[in-house]
Each structure stands twice: as C-alpha cells, then as structure tokens.
Amino acid sequence: MQVVHPYIFKTKPYVPGKPIDEVKRELGLKNVIKLASNENPYPPSPKVLAALNQAAREVNRYPDGGCFNLRRSLAKKLKVDEDQLIFGNGSDEIICLAVKAFAAKGYDIIIARPSFLVYEIASTLAGARVHQVPLKGFRYDLEAMRAKVNGRTKIIFIGNPDNPAGTYINQTQAEAFMRSVPKDVLVFFDEAYFEYVQARDYPDTLSLMNKHSNLMVSRTFSKMYGLAGLRIGYGIAHPEIIDILNRLREPFNVNSLAQAAATAVLADGTYYRNIAREISSQRAFLYRSLDRLNIPYEQSFTNFILVNVGADSSHVAGALLKKGIIVRDMAVWGLQGYIRVSIGSPAENKRFIKTLGEIV
Ligand SMILES: *Cc1c(COP(=O)(O)O)cnc(C)c1O
C-alpha cells in the first residue's frame, strides 16, 4: 500500500441516499420512490430544459470558468457585487474550499451534532480538530458553541436550517452570535434550504455581512431549484474571502450545462414559487397524516421531516425499502428511533404514509 495522507483513514466516507436504480436492481422491484436526499420531486421547468438543450450543443467547448452570465444575473437578484460570489460543483465544494483555505492541522472547527456530514468530513481531512456541540431540543446551542471558541478556532459552521434537524436560528440569535464571535473566525452559514424557509424572523445574512466581514453564506441550486444532478451551488462573502477561495478552486469547476440551467432557473421564478407552495402544502399533509397515525415528528423549515418511528428506526427504514420506499435511517447519525423523509410529490407522500402506517 502506498503511503497516504494520515487523515484519510480518520474519516468515514459519506454515505448518500441509495439511488433508485440500485434499489430496483438489488430488490427486484419495479416501482421505487426516493425520499432520501431532499431532492425536488419535479423535473426542471420547460424553460430550463430548453436552456439545457441549447447548451448541450456546445459541450465540445470548455465552460466559462468565471460563470459570467450566471454571476451577473445572481448578483443582480441578490443585490450583491459580482466579486462577492463564487460558484462551485454543488455547495459542497464551497464548504470544502472554505475548509481548505482556512483550516489545517493545529486549528479548530466548531460544528453542531448531529449536523450536515460534509463539515466534519472536510475538516477532518484537512487535519483540523472538530468540536461537535450537541443540539438542544433539535436546535443549535449557540452559547455552548460560542464557549468552544479559542485562539485556534478557524470556522464555525451553522446549517440554517440544518440537516437533519430542519430547524433554524433566527435574526436576533444570528446578530448576537456574530457580535460575540472574534473577527478572525469565519462564521459559515449554510443556507441550502433558504428558498423553503417562510419564517419572518429568518436571518438576513446578506445584510449582516455588511457589518461582519467574517460571515460567509452558501446556497445551492440542488434543493428547491431541482438541479441536484448537475451539481451547482454558490458562496457569498466579502471580496477578500472570495479572492482567497478563487485561488484554490479548479479553473473549470462548474460545467456549462449547470451554468446554463442555473441561469434559466433564475429567470423562471413562477415555476419554482409554485413548487415551493406545493411542497409547503404537502408538508402540512404529512403532518396531518402523521398526527392521525400518532407518530411524532419534528417541525421542519425545509423539504424534509424528522419522524420519530420508535426504538428501531433501522428496522422501519429497512421495511420501507423492501416496499420500494427509500428514506434515511437516522440511527447512523446518532438519532436512534428517527428516520428522515424528504417531501415528495402528492402520490409519493401518500404511498409513504400508507406504507408507514402498515409497518409501525
Ligand atoms: C444538501 C445539502 C447541501 C449540499 O448541497 P449541494 O448539492 O452540494 O449544493 C449543503 N448543506 C446542507 C445542509 C444540505 O442538506
């Protein structure tokens, strides 16, 4: 065996939700639905498909490494400067770039537990020490996180809302937290579910960034905008931070189809607002149905729900899988008794509820 980087074997590889085709193959099933990766259940809009079709004719060329068109549209929409944006192969890449830029052996990262797995994996691979602060009632314990800050702390990750909890920290909490954290610590707000949150007190992090240049935000086209398969997300930060991350990124990290589709998504607001409305009414349907079945759950501000199925969630997730429904067993994330289910189409959600009722 070759000599490898010592941190490689300290991490457990990320285990994604099972792909539909794999489950069909392995279990010999015809009709499989996936409610495991918080994807949008609907296909891209006709306008986005047309843009993809057009861009497909030019894949013999390298993509625009600077994402010119997308950058211009997005900067305008967000009312930020173009040099405050960086695009990535999914927002996962933005998280990894921030870790590569600022963390290393001898430095600390602070995250919640449980939280989105990429924060921990990227930080451990960089050789940084990871402090995990347990959630309190499925919410961030910001005081405990603040108490972990020391002279070696480089980044604090705040999934807002976080995955798998589905809860968020509000404007007042975000403001107080930013005031309390030293200026040389990067506070990274991961807003992958931004487009789903309807709460009035959800923080306006882009305004907070004007006062706190150590605040960075990431968002994605994977969740609400349904481009998970194309891999495109972005970061918003002070130009100095963006400049540092740009030095680390690969020149053509965002492919041309992803750029074309994301630009078209931004110009097709109505289609996506309707999907948001549909998901929100389906969330209410799932709540009502779970209430009827007497199955407890956590209130979510995203397109997934943490469902408390009782002691053996692995058994329940396995039984659902046998019936062709892929969900995530949360026991592996330390939440014994919980599964995480993504909000699907009305037909998918009905099938999930009916099957769950038969199992539990
Ligand atoms: C899904 C998810 C992401 C990553 O999305 P990309 O597809 O890489 O853009 C980031 N953060 C959280 C909390 C997520 O759930």
Short mmCIF file of C-alpha atoms and ligand atoms in Angstrom, two decimals:
data_model
loop_
_atom_site.label_atom_id
_atom_site.label_comp_id
_atom_site.label_asym_id
_atom_site.label_seq_id
_atom_site.Cartn_x
_atom_site.Cartn_y
_atom_site.Cartn_z
CA MET A 1 0.00 0.00 0.00
CA GLN A 2 1.24 3.48 -0.84
CA VAL A 3 1.93 5.89 1.96
CA VAL A 4 -1.15 8.13 2.22
CA HIS A 5 -2.09 11.33 3.94
CA PRO A 6 -2.64 10.34 7.61
CA TYR A 7 -6.09 11.96 7.85
CA ILE A 8 -7.63 9.94 5.03
CA PHE A 9 -8.36 6.95 7.24
CA LYS A 10 -9.70 9.12 10.07
CA THR A 11 -12.86 9.90 8.12
CA LYS A 12 -15.81 7.69 7.35
CA PRO A 13 -16.77 8.09 3.71
CA TYR A 14 -20.03 9.98 3.07
CA VAL A 15 -22.90 7.54 2.51
CA PRO A 16 -25.50 9.06 0.20
CA GLY A 17 -29.15 8.04 -0.11
CA LYS A 18 -29.48 4.89 -2.23
CA PRO A 19 -30.11 5.58 -5.92
CA ILE A 20 -33.48 4.38 -7.26
CA ASP A 21 -31.91 2.09 -9.90
CA GLU A 22 -29.72 0.39 -7.31
CA VAL A 23 -32.75 -0.48 -5.15
CA LYS A 24 -34.67 -1.74 -8.20
CA ARG A 25 -31.71 -3.94 -9.17
CA GLU A 26 -30.99 -5.28 -5.70
CA LEU A 27 -34.56 -5.95 -4.59
CA GLY A 28 -36.06 -6.78 -7.97
CA LEU A 29 -38.67 -4.01 -7.57
CA LYS A 30 -40.36 -2.13 -10.43
CA ASN A 31 -41.77 0.90 -8.69
CA VAL A 32 -39.32 2.58 -6.34
CA ILE A 33 -39.54 6.10 -4.91
CA LYS A 34 -36.72 8.04 -3.29
CA LEU A 35 -37.46 10.27 -0.32
CA ALA A 36 -33.91 10.14 1.00
CA SER A 37 -31.84 13.03 -0.36
CA ASN A 38 -34.11 16.07 -0.03
CA GLU A 39 -34.40 16.39 -3.76
CA ASN A 40 -37.09 18.33 -5.56
CA PRO A 41 -39.55 15.66 -6.83
CA TYR A 42 -40.35 17.63 -10.00
CA PRO A 43 -38.42 17.86 -13.29
CA PRO A 44 -36.86 21.16 -14.40
CA SER A 45 -39.22 23.72 -15.98
CA PRO A 46 -39.66 23.76 -19.79
CA LYS A 47 -37.52 26.92 -19.98
CA VAL A 48 -34.71 25.24 -18.06
CA LEU A 49 -34.92 22.14 -20.28
CA ALA A 50 -34.73 24.39 -23.35
CA ALA A 51 -31.63 26.13 -21.97
CA LEU A 52 -30.04 22.74 -21.30
CA ASN A 53 -30.83 21.59 -24.81
CA GLN A 54 -29.19 24.68 -26.24
CA ALA A 55 -26.12 24.36 -24.01
CA ALA A 56 -25.78 20.66 -24.87
CA ARG A 57 -24.84 21.62 -28.43
CA GLU A 58 -21.76 23.39 -27.17
CA VAL A 59 -20.29 20.89 -24.74
CA ASN A 60 -17.31 20.48 -27.06
CA ARG A 61 -16.14 23.80 -25.57
CA TYR A 62 -14.82 24.35 -22.05
CA PRO A 63 -17.26 26.12 -19.74
CA ASP A 64 -16.85 29.78 -18.81
CA GLY A 65 -14.56 29.49 -15.78
CA GLY A 66 -15.90 32.80 -14.44
CA CYS A 67 -19.62 31.92 -14.85
CA PHE A 68 -20.16 35.36 -16.44
CA ASN A 69 -23.89 35.21 -17.26
CA LEU A 70 -24.90 33.41 -14.11
CA ARG A 71 -22.79 35.72 -11.96
CA ARG A 72 -24.39 38.80 -13.46
CA SER A 73 -27.97 37.51 -13.00
CA LEU A 74 -27.39 36.27 -9.49
CA ALA A 75 -25.55 39.40 -8.30
CA LYS A 76 -28.48 41.48 -9.56
CA LYS A 77 -31.05 39.25 -7.91
CA LEU A 78 -29.23 39.17 -4.55
CA LYS A 79 -28.16 42.84 -4.73
CA VAL A 80 -24.53 41.97 -4.04
CA ASP A 81 -21.38 42.82 -6.02
CA GLU A 82 -20.23 40.30 -8.60
CA ASP A 83 -16.91 39.86 -6.78
CA GLN A 84 -18.82 38.70 -3.68
CA LEU A 85 -19.84 35.47 -5.43
CA ILE A 86 -18.09 32.15 -6.01
CA PHE A 87 -19.69 29.18 -7.78
CA GLY A 88 -18.99 25.55 -7.01
CA ASN A 89 -19.65 21.98 -8.10
CA GLY A 90 -22.51 21.91 -5.60
CA SER A 91 -22.39 23.97 -2.42
CA ASP A 92 -20.46 21.01 -1.02
CA GLU A 93 -17.50 22.34 -2.96
CA ILE A 94 -17.90 25.79 -1.41
CA ILE A 95 -17.81 24.20 2.07
CA CYS A 96 -14.69 22.23 1.12
CA LEU A 97 -12.97 25.30 -0.35
CA ALA A 98 -13.57 27.28 2.86
CA VAL A 99 -12.12 24.45 4.92
CA LYS A 100 -9.10 24.10 2.62
CA ALA A 101 -8.47 27.81 2.74
CA PHE A 102 -8.71 28.38 6.48
CA ALA A 103 -8.35 25.10 8.39
CA ALA A 104 -5.36 22.82 8.85
CA LYS A 105 -3.59 20.78 11.48
CA GLY A 106 -3.35 22.78 14.68
CA TYR A 107 -6.64 24.61 14.10
CA ASP A 108 -10.17 24.00 15.30
CA ILE A 109 -13.57 23.84 13.61
CA ILE A 110 -16.86 24.03 15.51
CA ILE A 111 -20.00 22.27 14.29
CA ALA A 112 -23.26 21.01 15.76
CA ARG A 113 -24.10 17.35 16.42
CA PRO A 114 -25.81 15.93 14.50
CA SER A 115 -25.21 18.18 11.54
CA PHE A 116 -24.55 18.03 7.81
CA LEU A 117 -21.78 15.43 7.41
CA VAL A 118 -19.63 17.32 4.90
CA TYR A 119 -18.47 19.87 7.54
CA GLU A 120 -16.91 17.11 9.62
CA ILE A 121 -15.51 15.10 6.72
CA ALA A 122 -13.84 18.11 5.08
CA SER A 123 -12.42 19.39 8.38
CA THR A 124 -11.03 16.01 9.44
CA LEU A 125 -9.42 15.54 6.02
CA ALA A 126 -7.74 18.94 6.45
CA GLY A 127 -6.26 17.72 9.75
CA ALA A 128 -8.24 20.21 11.82
CA ARG A 129 -9.73 19.31 15.19
CA VAL A 130 -13.52 19.16 15.09
CA HIS A 131 -15.57 20.23 18.13
CA GLN A 132 -19.12 18.88 17.97
CA VAL A 133 -21.69 20.67 20.10
CA PRO A 134 -24.88 18.65 20.71
CA LEU A 135 -28.17 20.17 19.59
CA LYS A 136 -30.59 21.09 22.35
CA GLY A 137 -34.15 20.04 21.52
CA PHE A 138 -33.10 19.81 17.85
CA ARG A 139 -31.89 23.42 17.90
CA TYR A 140 -28.41 24.95 17.85
CA ASP A 141 -26.95 25.57 21.32
CA LEU A 142 -25.20 28.80 20.31
CA GLU A 143 -23.95 29.59 23.81
CA ALA A 144 -22.20 26.24 24.04
CA MET A 145 -20.77 26.74 20.55
CA ARG A 146 -19.50 30.20 21.48
CA ALA A 147 -17.89 28.71 24.60
CA LYS A 148 -15.83 26.38 22.40
CA VAL A 149 -14.18 29.28 20.56
CA ASN A 150 -10.48 29.67 21.33
CA GLY A 151 -7.39 31.17 19.71
CA ARG A 152 -7.13 28.23 17.30
CA THR A 153 -10.74 28.36 16.05
CA LYS A 154 -10.97 28.97 12.31
CA ILE A 155 -14.52 28.21 11.19
CA ILE A 156 -17.93 27.75 12.83
CA PHE A 157 -20.47 26.02 10.59
CA ILE A 158 -24.12 26.91 11.02
CA GLY A 159 -26.51 24.89 8.88
CA ASN A 160 -29.50 27.20 8.72
CA PRO A 161 -31.83 25.36 8.60
CA ASP A 162 -29.60 22.42 9.33
CA ASN A 163 -29.87 18.89 8.06
CA PRO A 164 -31.09 16.60 9.63
CA ALA A 165 -32.79 18.71 12.36
CA GLY A 166 -34.72 21.01 9.98
CA THR A 167 -34.72 23.92 12.46
CA TYR A 168 -33.16 27.39 12.08
CA ILE A 169 -31.60 30.13 14.18
CA ASN A 170 -33.38 33.49 13.91
CA GLN A 171 -32.27 37.06 13.17
CA THR A 172 -31.82 38.04 16.82
CA GLN A 173 -29.74 34.94 17.54
CA ALA A 174 -27.63 35.41 14.42
CA GLU A 175 -26.93 39.07 15.27
CA ALA A 176 -25.96 38.31 18.86
CA PHE A 177 -23.79 35.41 17.77
CA MET A 178 -21.91 37.49 15.18
CA ARG A 179 -21.31 40.23 17.77
CA SER A 180 -19.89 37.67 20.21
CA VAL A 181 -17.50 35.87 17.85
CA PRO A 182 -13.97 37.21 17.22
CA LYS A 183 -13.44 38.85 13.81
CA ASP A 184 -10.81 36.33 12.77
CA VAL A 185 -13.20 33.37 12.99
CA LEU A 186 -15.17 32.62 9.83
CA VAL A 187 -18.86 32.03 10.57
CA PHE A 188 -20.18 29.94 7.69
CA PHE A 189 -23.98 29.98 7.25
CA ASP A 190 -25.02 27.03 5.06
CA GLU A 191 -28.39 28.08 3.62
CA ALA A 192 -29.03 25.07 1.37
CA TYR A 193 -32.76 25.23 2.25
CA PHE A 194 -33.02 29.05 2.07
CA GLU A 195 -35.74 29.00 -0.62
CA TYR A 196 -38.03 26.84 1.55
CA VAL A 197 -37.95 28.93 4.72
CA GLN A 198 -41.01 31.10 5.16
CA ALA A 199 -40.39 32.25 8.74
CA ARG A 200 -40.39 36.03 9.18
CA ASP A 201 -37.56 36.01 11.69
CA TYR A 202 -35.19 34.02 9.47
CA PRO A 203 -31.90 35.95 9.43
CA ASP A 204 -30.98 38.36 6.65
CA THR A 205 -27.37 37.18 6.50
CA LEU A 206 -26.50 39.27 3.42
CA SER A 207 -27.20 42.46 5.41
CA LEU A 208 -25.35 41.10 8.44
CA MET A 209 -22.37 40.54 6.12
CA ASN A 210 -22.04 44.31 5.64
CA LYS A 211 -21.28 44.69 9.33
CA HIS A 212 -19.41 41.41 9.78
CA SER A 213 -16.87 40.65 7.07
CA ASN A 214 -16.16 37.26 8.71
CA LEU A 215 -19.63 36.00 7.76
CA MET A 216 -19.97 33.76 4.72
CA VAL A 217 -23.11 32.21 3.19
CA SER A 218 -23.56 29.24 0.88
CA ARG A 219 -26.66 28.33 -1.10
CA THR A 220 -27.46 25.76 -3.75
CA PHE A 221 -29.44 25.01 -6.89
CA SER A 222 -29.78 21.37 -5.74
CA LYS A 223 -32.70 21.53 -3.34
CA MET A 224 -35.55 23.92 -4.18
CA TYR A 225 -34.28 24.56 -7.72
CA GLY A 226 -34.07 20.87 -8.53
CA LEU A 227 -30.64 20.77 -10.22
CA ALA A 228 -29.03 18.26 -7.83
CA GLY A 229 -27.77 16.08 -10.69
CA LEU A 230 -25.94 18.97 -12.36
CA ARG A 231 -24.01 19.97 -9.23
CA ILE A 232 -24.08 23.72 -8.77
CA GLY A 233 -24.07 25.91 -5.67
CA TYR A 234 -22.51 29.20 -4.64
CA GLY A 235 -20.92 31.17 -1.85
CA ILE A 236 -21.45 34.81 -0.91
CA ALA A 237 -18.81 36.64 1.12
CA HIS A 238 -16.58 39.68 1.37
CA PRO A 239 -14.49 40.05 -1.85
CA GLU A 240 -11.29 39.30 0.10
CA ILE A 241 -12.63 35.89 1.17
CA ILE A 242 -13.90 35.17 -2.37
CA ASP A 243 -10.47 36.07 -3.75
CA ILE A 244 -8.83 33.54 -1.43
CA LEU A 245 -11.28 30.76 -2.35
CA ASN A 246 -10.84 31.53 -6.06
CA ARG A 247 -7.15 30.79 -5.78
CA LEU A 248 -7.98 27.28 -4.56
CA ARG A 249 -10.72 26.32 -6.95
CA GLU A 250 -10.18 24.39 -10.14
CA PRO A 251 -10.44 26.64 -13.23
CA PHE A 252 -13.50 24.84 -14.69
CA ASN A 253 -15.21 23.62 -11.53
CA VAL A 254 -18.74 24.42 -12.76
CA ASN A 255 -19.76 22.73 -16.01
CA SER A 256 -21.51 24.54 -18.84
CA LEU A 257 -24.83 22.67 -18.55
CA ALA A 258 -25.06 23.58 -14.88
CA GLN A 259 -24.35 27.24 -15.62
CA ALA A 260 -26.98 27.37 -18.37
CA ALA A 261 -29.62 25.63 -16.26
CA ALA A 262 -28.98 27.78 -13.19
CA THR A 263 -29.19 30.98 -15.24
CA ALA A 264 -32.54 29.79 -16.68
CA VAL A 265 -33.83 28.87 -13.21
CA LEU A 266 -33.26 32.43 -12.01
CA ALA A 267 -35.40 33.70 -14.90
CA ASP A 268 -38.26 31.30 -14.19
CA GLY A 269 -39.41 32.36 -10.73
CA THR A 270 -43.11 31.48 -11.17
CA TYR A 271 -42.48 27.80 -11.86
CA TYR A 272 -40.33 27.45 -8.75
CA ARG A 273 -42.58 29.51 -6.49
CA ASN A 274 -45.39 27.11 -7.38
CA ILE A 275 -43.23 24.16 -6.40
CA ALA A 276 -42.40 25.84 -3.08
CA ARG A 277 -46.12 26.28 -2.45
CA GLU A 278 -46.80 22.65 -3.34
CA ILE A 279 -44.05 21.39 -1.01
CA SER A 280 -45.39 23.52 1.79
CA SER A 281 -48.92 22.14 1.40
CA GLN A 282 -47.51 18.60 1.19
CA ARG A 283 -45.61 19.24 4.42
CA ALA A 284 -48.95 20.06 6.04
CA PHE A 285 -50.43 16.86 4.55
CA LEU A 286 -47.59 14.80 6.06
CA TYR A 287 -48.02 16.47 9.47
CA ARG A 288 -51.77 15.76 9.44
CA SER A 289 -51.24 12.16 8.36
CA LEU A 290 -48.54 11.52 10.99
CA ASP A 291 -50.80 13.06 13.65
CA ARG A 292 -53.55 10.69 12.58
CA LEU A 293 -51.16 7.73 12.90
CA ASN A 294 -49.96 9.01 16.29
CA ILE A 295 -46.38 9.15 15.04
CA PRO A 296 -44.39 12.07 16.48
CA TYR A 297 -42.17 14.29 14.26
CA GLU A 298 -40.15 17.50 14.48
CA GLN A 299 -41.49 20.67 12.86
CA SER A 300 -39.33 21.41 9.83
CA PHE A 301 -38.48 24.55 7.84
CA THR A 302 -37.16 22.53 4.91
CA ASN A 303 -38.35 19.92 2.41
CA PHE A 304 -37.69 17.03 4.79
CA ILE A 305 -39.13 15.86 8.11
CA LEU A 306 -37.53 14.00 11.01
CA VAL A 307 -40.02 11.33 12.01
CA ASN A 308 -39.84 9.52 15.34
CA VAL A 309 -40.79 5.96 14.43
CA GLY A 310 -39.88 4.45 17.78
CA ALA A 311 -36.98 2.40 19.04
CA ASP A 312 -35.78 0.61 15.90
CA SER A 313 -35.59 3.08 13.05
CA SER A 314 -33.21 0.80 11.13
CA HIS A 315 -35.93 -1.86 11.05
CA VAL A 316 -38.54 0.66 9.86
CA ALA A 317 -36.21 2.11 7.17
CA GLY A 318 -35.39 -1.44 6.05
CA ALA A 319 -39.07 -2.42 5.89
CA LEU A 320 -39.88 0.72 3.86
CA LEU A 321 -37.01 -0.12 1.48
CA LYS A 322 -38.40 -3.61 0.89
CA LYS A 323 -41.63 -1.90 -0.18
CA GLY A 324 -39.73 0.33 -2.58
CA ILE A 325 -39.55 3.50 -0.49
CA ILE A 326 -36.07 4.89 0.18
CA VAL A 327 -35.75 7.05 3.34
CA ARG A 328 -32.78 7.76 5.61
CA ASP A 329 -32.29 5.90 8.87
CA MET A 330 -31.04 8.48 11.35
CA ALA A 331 -29.65 5.95 13.84
CA VAL A 332 -26.33 6.22 11.97
CA TRP A 333 -26.37 9.98 12.66
CA GLY A 334 -26.91 9.30 16.37
CA LEU A 335 -30.67 9.87 16.34
CA GLN A 336 -31.96 6.48 17.45
CA GLY A 337 -35.60 5.95 16.58
CA TYR A 338 -35.71 8.58 13.82
CA ILE A 339 -35.98 8.43 10.07
CA ARG A 340 -35.63 11.43 7.78
CA VAL A 341 -38.12 11.62 4.94
CA SER A 342 -37.98 14.11 2.08
CA ILE A 343 -41.24 15.70 1.00
CA GLY A 344 -42.12 14.17 -2.35
CA SER A 345 -44.96 14.56 -4.84
CA PRO A 346 -48.54 14.06 -3.52
CA ALA A 347 -48.62 10.47 -4.85
CA GLU A 348 -45.23 9.64 -3.27
CA ASN A 349 -46.23 11.10 0.09
CA LYS A 350 -49.50 9.17 0.10
CA ARG A 351 -47.66 5.95 -0.62
CA PHE A 352 -45.13 6.69 2.14
CA ILE A 353 -47.87 7.35 4.71
CA LYS A 354 -49.88 4.27 3.73
CA THR A 355 -46.82 2.01 3.90
CA LEU A 356 -45.53 3.55 7.14
CA GLY A 357 -48.96 3.00 8.71
CA GLU A 358 -48.76 -0.69 7.79
CA ILE A 359 -45.27 -1.07 9.28
CA VAL A 360 -45.43 0.89 12.53
C1 LIG B 1 -27.94 19.09 0.54
C2 LIG B 1 -27.16 19.97 1.40
C3 LIG B 1 -26.03 20.66 0.92
C4 LIG B 1 -25.31 20.34 -0.35
O1 LIG B 1 -25.91 20.60 -1.50
P1 LIG B 1 -25.13 20.61 -2.87
O2 LIG B 1 -25.90 19.67 -3.72
O3 LIG B 1 -23.70 20.19 -2.71
O4 LIG B 1 -25.24 22.04 -3.29
C5 LIG B 1 -25.37 21.53 1.78
N1 LIG B 1 -25.79 21.70 3.03
C6 LIG B 1 -26.85 21.05 3.54
C7 LIG B 1 -27.25 21.30 4.94
C8 LIG B 1 -27.56 20.16 2.74
O5 LIG B 1 -28.57 19.47 3.27
#
